[in-house]
CSV table of C-alpha atoms (C1' of nucleotides) in Angstrom, one decimal:
chain,number,residue,atom,x,y,z
A,1081,MET,CA,93.4,36.5,25.9
A,1082,PRO,CA,93.9,33.1,27.4
A,1083,GLU,CA,97.5,31.8,27.3
A,1084,GLY,CA,99.2,30.9,30.5
A,1085,HIS,CA,100.0,34.4,31.5
A,1086,THR,CA,96.3,35.2,31.7
A,1087,ILE,CA,95.5,32.3,33.9
A,1088,HIS,CA,98.3,33.0,36.4
A,1089,ARG,CA,97.2,36.7,36.5
A,1090,LEU,CA,93.7,35.5,37.3
A,1091,ALA,CA,95.0,33.2,40.0
A,1092,ARG,CA,96.8,36.1,41.7
A,1093,GLN,CA,93.8,38.4,41.5
A,1094,HIS,CA,91.3,35.8,42.7
A,1095,ALA,CA,93.6,34.9,45.7
A,1096,GLN,CA,93.7,38.5,46.6
A,1097,TRP,CA,90.0,39.2,46.2
A,1098,PHE,CA,88.3,36.1,47.4
A,1099,VAL,CA,90.5,33.9,49.5
A,1100,GLY,CA,89.6,34.4,53.2
A,1101,GLU,CA,86.6,36.6,52.3
A,1102,PRO,CA,82.9,35.8,52.5
A,1103,VAL,CA,82.2,34.7,49.0
A,1104,THR,CA,78.9,33.6,47.4
A,1105,ILE,CA,78.9,31.4,44.3
A,1106,ASP,CA,76.1,30.9,41.8
A,1107,SER,CA,75.4,30.4,38.1
A,1108,PRO,CA,73.2,33.1,36.4
A,1109,GLN,CA,73.3,31.1,33.2
A,1110,GLY,CA,72.4,27.9,35.0
A,1111,ARG,CA,74.9,25.4,33.7
A,1112,PHE,CA,77.0,25.5,36.9
A,1113,ALA,CA,74.0,25.8,39.3
A,1114,ARG,CA,74.2,22.3,40.8
A,1115,GLU,CA,77.9,22.6,41.4
A,1116,ALA,CA,77.5,26.1,42.9
A,1117,ALA,CA,74.9,24.7,45.3
A,1118,VAL,CA,77.4,22.1,46.4
A,1119,LEU,CA,79.9,24.8,47.4
A,1120,SER,CA,77.4,27.3,48.7
A,1121,GLY,CA,78.4,28.5,52.2
A,1122,ARG,CA,81.9,27.2,51.9
A,1123,ALA,CA,85.1,29.2,51.9
A,1124,MET,CA,87.6,29.5,49.1
A,1125,VAL,CA,91.0,28.6,50.6
A,1126,GLY,CA,93.4,29.0,47.7
A,1127,VAL,CA,93.9,29.5,44.0
A,1128,GLU,CA,96.3,27.7,41.7
A,1129,ALA,CA,97.3,28.0,38.1
A,1130,LEU,CA,98.8,25.2,36.0
A,1131,GLY,CA,99.5,26.0,32.3
A,1132,LYS,CA,96.1,27.3,31.0
A,1133,HIS,CA,94.2,25.7,33.8
A,1134,LEU,CA,92.9,27.6,36.8
A,1135,PHE,CA,91.8,26.0,40.1
A,1136,HIS,CA,89.9,27.5,43.0
A,1137,ARG,CA,90.4,25.5,46.1
A,1138,TRP,CA,87.4,25.3,48.4
A,1139,ASP,CA,86.9,23.9,51.8
A,1140,HIS,CA,84.9,20.9,50.8
A,1141,PRO,CA,85.9,17.3,51.7
A,1142,ARG,CA,84.7,15.6,48.5
A,1143,TRP,CA,85.0,18.4,45.9
A,1144,PRO,CA,88.0,20.6,46.9
A,1145,LEU,CA,88.5,22.1,43.5
A,1146,VAL,CA,86.7,24.1,40.8
A,1147,HIS,CA,88.6,23.5,37.6
A,1148,ILE,CA,88.4,26.3,35.0
A,1149,HIS,CA,89.7,26.4,31.5
A,1150,LEU,CA,88.9,29.4,29.4
A,1151,GLY,CA,89.4,27.7,26.0
A,1152,LEU,CA,89.5,30.0,23.1
A,1153,PHE,CA,86.6,32.3,24.0
A,1154,GLY,CA,86.3,32.2,27.7
A,1155,ARG,CA,86.6,35.5,29.6
A,1156,ALA,CA,86.6,36.6,33.2
A,1157,TRP,CA,85.1,39.9,34.1
A,1158,HIS,CA,85.7,41.5,37.5
A,1159,PRO,CA,83.3,44.3,38.1
A,1160,THR,CA,84.4,46.7,40.8
A,1161,ASP,CA,80.8,46.8,41.9
A,1162,PRO,CA,80.3,43.3,43.3
A,1163,ALA,CA,76.5,43.6,42.7
A,1164,ALA,CA,76.9,44.5,39.0
A,1165,GLU,CA,74.3,42.8,36.8
A,1166,PRO,CA,75.7,40.0,34.6
A,1167,ARG,CA,76.4,41.0,31.0
A,1168,GLY,CA,76.1,38.1,28.7
A,1169,THR,CA,76.0,34.5,29.7
A,1170,VAL,CA,77.7,34.0,33.1
A,1171,ARG,CA,78.4,30.4,33.8
A,1172,MET,CA,79.9,30.9,37.2
A,1173,ARG,CA,79.7,34.0,39.4
A,1174,LEU,CA,81.6,34.7,42.6
A,1175,ILE,CA,80.6,37.7,44.7
A,1176,GLY,CA,83.1,38.9,47.3
A,1177,PRO,CA,83.1,42.1,49.4
A,1178,ARG,CA,85.4,44.0,47.0
A,1179,ARG,CA,85.0,42.4,43.6
A,1180,ALA,CA,82.9,39.8,41.7
A,1181,LEU,CA,84.0,37.3,39.1
A,1182,HIS,CA,81.7,36.7,36.1
A,1183,LEU,CA,83.0,33.7,34.2
A,1184,ILE,CA,81.8,33.8,30.6
A,1185,GLY,CA,82.1,31.1,28.0
A,1186,PRO,CA,84.7,28.8,29.5
A,1187,THR,CA,85.5,25.5,27.8
A,1188,CYS,CA,85.5,23.9,31.2
A,1189,CYS,CA,84.1,24.8,34.6
A,1190,GLU,CA,83.7,21.7,36.8
A,1191,LEU,CA,84.2,20.3,40.2
A,1192,LEU,CA,87.3,18.2,40.7
A,1193,ASP,CA,88.3,15.7,43.4
A,1194,ARG,CA,91.8,14.8,44.3
A,1195,GLY,CA,92.0,12.1,41.7
A,1196,GLY,CA,90.9,14.5,39.0
A,1197,TRP,CA,93.6,16.9,40.0
A,1198,ALA,CA,96.2,14.2,39.9
A,1199,ALA,CA,95.1,13.0,36.5
A,1200,LEU,CA,95.3,16.5,35.1
A,1201,ARG,CA,98.8,17.1,36.6
A,1202,GLY,CA,99.9,13.8,35.1
A,1203,ARG,CA,99.1,14.7,31.5
A,1204,LEU,CA,100.4,18.3,31.6
A,1205,GLY,CA,104.0,19.2,31.1
A,1206,GLU,CA,106.1,21.8,32.8
A,1207,ASP,CA,104.8,25.3,33.5
A,1208,PRO,CA,107.6,27.9,33.4
A,1209,LEU,CA,105.6,30.1,35.8
A,1210,ARG,CA,105.4,27.6,38.6
A,1211,ALA,CA,108.1,27.4,41.3
A,1212,ASP,CA,108.0,23.6,41.1
A,1213,ALA,CA,108.7,23.5,37.4
A,1214,ASP,CA,111.3,21.0,36.2
A,1215,PRO,CA,113.2,22.6,33.3
A,1216,GLU,CA,115.1,19.4,32.7
A,1217,ARG,CA,111.9,17.4,32.0
A,1218,ALA,CA,110.7,20.1,29.7
A,1219,CYS,CA,113.9,20.3,27.6
A,1220,VAL,CA,114.3,16.6,27.4
A,1221,GLY,CA,110.6,16.2,26.3
A,1222,LEU,CA,111.0,18.9,23.8
A,1223,MET,CA,114.1,17.4,22.2
A,1224,ARG,CA,112.4,14.0,22.0
A,1225,ARG,CA,109.7,15.1,19.6
A,1226,ARG,CA,110.1,14.8,15.8
A,1227,ARG,CA,107.3,17.3,15.1
A,1228,PRO,CA,108.2,20.8,14.0
A,1229,ILE,CA,109.2,23.0,16.9
A,1230,ALA,CA,106.3,25.3,16.3
A,1231,ALA,CA,103.9,22.4,16.7
A,1232,VAL,CA,105.7,21.1,19.8
A,1233,LEU,CA,105.5,24.5,21.5
A,1234,LEU,CA,101.7,24.1,21.5
A,1235,ASP,CA,101.9,20.7,23.1
A,1236,GLN,CA,100.8,21.2,26.7
A,1237,ALA,CA,102.4,17.9,27.7
A,1238,VAL,CA,105.8,19.5,27.1
A,1239,ILE,CA,105.6,23.1,28.1
A,1240,ALA,CA,102.2,24.0,29.7
A,1241,GLY,CA,101.0,27.5,29.1
A,1242,LEU,CA,102.2,28.5,25.7
A,1243,GLY,CA,99.7,29.2,23.0
A,1244,ASN,CA,99.5,30.4,19.4
A,1245,VAL,CA,100.9,33.9,20.0
A,1246,TYR,CA,103.8,32.8,22.1
A,1247,ARG,CA,104.8,30.0,19.8
A,1248,ALA,CA,105.1,32.3,16.8
A,1249,GLU,CA,107.0,34.9,18.8
A,1250,LEU,CA,109.4,32.5,20.4
A,1251,CYS,CA,110.3,31.0,17.1
A,1252,PHE,CA,110.9,34.5,15.7
A,1253,LEU,CA,113.0,35.6,18.7
A,1254,LEU,CA,115.3,32.6,18.1
A,1255,GLY,CA,115.4,33.1,14.4
A,1256,LEU,CA,114.3,29.5,14.1
A,1257,ASP,CA,112.7,28.1,11.0
A,1258,PRO,CA,109.4,27.0,12.7
A,1259,PHE,CA,109.3,23.8,10.8
A,1260,THR,CA,112.6,22.6,12.2
A,1261,PRO,CA,112.0,19.2,13.9
A,1262,ALA,CA,112.3,19.6,17.6
A,1263,ASP,CA,114.6,16.7,18.0
A,1264,ARG,CA,117.2,18.5,15.8
A,1265,LEU,CA,117.5,21.3,18.4
A,1266,SER,CA,120.6,21.5,20.5
A,1267,ARG,CA,120.3,21.4,24.3
A,1268,GLY,CA,121.4,25.0,24.4
A,1269,ASP,CA,118.6,26.0,22.2
A,1270,ALA,CA,116.1,24.0,24.2
A,1271,ASP,CA,117.4,25.8,27.4
A,1272,LEU,CA,117.0,29.1,25.6
A,1273,ILE,CA,113.4,28.2,24.7
A,1274,TRP,CA,112.7,27.4,28.3
A,1275,SER,CA,114.2,30.6,29.6
A,1276,LEU,CA,112.5,32.8,27.0
A,1277,SER,CA,109.2,31.1,27.7
A,1278,GLY,CA,109.6,31.9,31.4
A,1279,ALA,CA,110.6,35.5,30.7
A,1280,LEU,CA,107.7,36.2,28.3
A,1281,LEU,CA,105.1,34.5,30.4
A,1282,THR,CA,106.3,36.4,33.5
A,1283,ALA,CA,106.1,39.7,31.6
A,1284,GLY,CA,102.7,38.8,30.3
A,1285,THR,CA,101.5,37.9,33.8
A,1286,ARG,CA,102.7,41.3,35.1
A,1287,THR,CA,101.3,43.4,32.4
A,1288,GLY,CA,98.2,41.4,31.5
A,1289,ARG,CA,99.0,41.1,27.9
A,1290,ILE,CA,101.6,39.6,25.6
A,1291,VAL,CA,104.4,42.0,25.1
A,1292,VAL,CA,107.4,40.8,23.1
A,1293,ALA,CA,108.7,43.8,21.1
A,1294,PRO,CA,109.3,47.3,22.4
A,1295,PRO,CA,106.2,49.4,21.6
A,1296,ARG,CA,106.8,51.2,18.4
A,1297,GLY,CA,107.1,55.0,18.0
A,1298,ALA,CA,104.5,56.8,20.0
A,1299,THR,CA,104.5,59.6,17.4
A,1300,HIS,CA,101.0,59.3,16.1
A,1301,PRO,CA,97.8,58.6,18.0
A,1302,GLY,CA,97.0,54.9,18.2
A,1303,ALA,CA,100.6,53.8,17.8
A,1304,GLY,CA,101.5,51.0,20.1
A,1305,ARG,CA,97.9,50.2,20.8
A,1306,ARG,CA,97.2,47.5,18.4
A,1307,PRO,CA,98.3,44.1,19.7
A,1308,GLY,CA,100.6,43.6,16.7
A,1309,ASP,CA,102.5,46.7,17.8
A,1310,ARG,CA,104.0,44.7,20.6
A,1311,LEU,CA,104.7,41.6,18.6
A,1312,TYR,CA,107.2,40.7,15.9
A,1313,VAL,CA,105.2,38.4,13.7
A,1314,TYR,CA,101.8,37.2,15.1
A,1315,LYS,CA,99.0,38.6,12.9
A,1316,ARG,CA,101.3,41.0,11.3
A,1317,SER,CA,101.7,41.6,7.6
A,1318,ARG,CA,105.3,43.0,7.7
A,1319,CYS,CA,108.3,41.9,9.8
A,1320,ARG,CA,109.3,44.5,12.3
A,1321,VAL,CA,113.0,43.7,11.7
A,1322,CYS,CA,113.5,43.2,8.0
A,1323,GLY,CA,110.3,44.7,6.6
A,1324,GLY,CA,109.6,41.6,4.5
A,1325,SER,CA,106.1,40.1,4.4
A,1326,ILE,CA,105.1,37.7,7.1
A,1327,SER,CA,104.1,34.2,6.0
A,1328,ARG,CA,101.1,32.3,7.4
A,1329,ALA,CA,100.1,28.7,7.2
A,1330,PRO,CA,98.1,26.3,9.4
A,1331,LEU,CA,100.2,24.2,11.7
A,1332,GLU,CA,98.7,22.0,14.3
A,1333,GLY,CA,95.3,23.3,13.4
A,1334,ARG,CA,96.2,26.9,14.2
A,1335,THR,CA,97.5,29.7,12.0
A,1336,LEU,CA,101.3,30.0,12.3
A,1337,TYR,CA,103.0,33.3,11.5
A,1338,TRP,CA,106.6,33.6,10.7
A,1339,CYS,CA,109.2,35.7,8.8
A,1340,PRO,CA,110.6,33.6,6.0
A,1341,ALA,CA,113.6,36.0,5.8
A,1342,CYS,CA,114.6,36.2,9.5
A,1343,GLN,CA,113.7,32.6,10.4
A,1344,VAL,CA,115.8,30.4,8.2
A,1345,SER,CA,118.0,28.5,10.6
A,1346,SER,CA,117.6,25.2,12.5
A,1347,THR,CA,119.7,26.5,15.3
A,1348,ALA,CA,119.0,29.7,17.3
A,1349,VAL,CA,120.2,32.8,15.4
A,1350,PRO,CA,118.3,35.6,17.1
A,1351,PRO,CA,117.5,38.5,14.8
A,1352,VAL,CA,117.1,40.8,17.9
A,1353,ASP,CA,118.9,41.3,21.1
A,1354,LEU,CA,117.7,38.5,23.4
A,1355,SER,CA,119.5,39.7,26.5
A,1356,ALA,CA,117.4,42.9,26.4
A,1357,VAL,CA,114.3,40.8,26.2
A,1358,LEU,CA,115.4,38.5,29.0
A,1359,ARG,CA,116.6,41.3,31.2
A,1360,GLY,CA,113.9,43.8,30.5
A,1361,LEU,CA,111.1,41.3,31.0
A,1362,ARG,CA,112.4,39.8,34.2
A,1363,PRO,CA,113.3,42.3,36.8
A,1364,SER,CA,114.3,40.6,40.1
A,1365,GLY,CA,111.5,39.2,42.0
A,1366,ALA,CA,108.8,41.2,40.2
A,1367,LEU,CA,105.6,39.5,39.4
B,1294,DA,C1',71.5,41.9,10.3
B,1295,DT,C1',74.7,38.3,9.5
B,1296,DC,C1',79.2,36.2,9.0
B,1297,DC,C1',83.5,34.9,10.6
B,1298,DG,C1',87.5,34.4,13.1
B,1299,DA,C1',89.8,34.0,17.7
B,1300,DT,C1',95.5,34.0,22.5
B,1301,DG,C1',92.0,26.2,22.9
B,1302,DT,C1',91.1,21.3,23.4
B,1303,DC,C1',88.9,16.9,22.7
B,1304,DA,C1',86.4,13.3,20.4
B,1305,DA,C1',85.4,11.2,16.4
B,1306,DT,C1',87.2,9.8,11.8
C,653,DT,C1',92.9,15.5,10.1
C,654,DT,C1',88.3,17.4,10.9
C,655,DG,C1',84.3,19.0,13.5
C,656,DA,C1',82.2,20.4,17.6
C,657,DC,C1',81.9,23.3,21.3
C,658,DC,C1',82.2,27.6,24.4
C,659,DT,C1',80.8,33.2,23.2
C,660,DC,C1',81.8,37.7,21.6
C,661,DG,C1',83.1,41.5,18.6
C,662,DG,C1',84.7,43.3,14.4
C,663,DA,C1',84.2,43.2,9.5
C,664,DT,C1',81.0,43.0,5.9
C,665,DC,C1',76.5,43.2,3.5
DNA sequence: ATCCGATGTCAAT
DNA sequence: TTGACCTCGGATC
């Protein structure tokens, strides 16, 4: 499930469960054993998320950060029994008094020094979920690219945290032809993309999953339970709005989904009520 | 029992 | 643009 919302949710949970608590760190699978030994006996002092990257801050002079990226397959399991046996290949394990973290299959799990952190920050764009985000830089960067908007939305150097589900759903919400070159978008549309990204990621962080569309009729068992029931186009065969068939094609190495009937414009022409999305997904102060 | 795709990224062509 | 890599689960035989 790893788009930005997943990572920010993990950050909140880990801060709550592990920071300021006695935590042991090890590597049942072995590939993080040396690093775990370096931090053994230290305290976790903070947690941070930036786009799809997660950082555990430790009280260590040389290696203050563990840098985690889940990649496509990585998962975090948090057994309520901290002593639970590892299931599968656990690269890094944290055991606190209330919970454990079993990190499985991450693309990246490494120690980082201050230089490493600075380098990473430098090549990432703006994360709508961060208080220090600079919307201006994100919008300007977006409008400078010639690539199709659906490709640019995956570019972590522009907006950090969006992935293949959000890019498809964002283009749909705007009624945008996903192949529209980003540099043809108006500033107003770029602003809208930024606002919607923030609203959707915020809702995703709160709920733990990507919710874009109102869940569909709860009339029969199972309704609203499939992921596609909360989305407009991603992995769907029919458009929820017009009923037409959803197109799919590789773009930027990933499968892009879009509705060829609802998404015909190179300017935002939302096929659904965006104010409801923006309002419903961002209650004041909730996160 | 085996295959294949997946909410991701990078290095090598 | 392609392949490699991290791992699991659902579809398929």
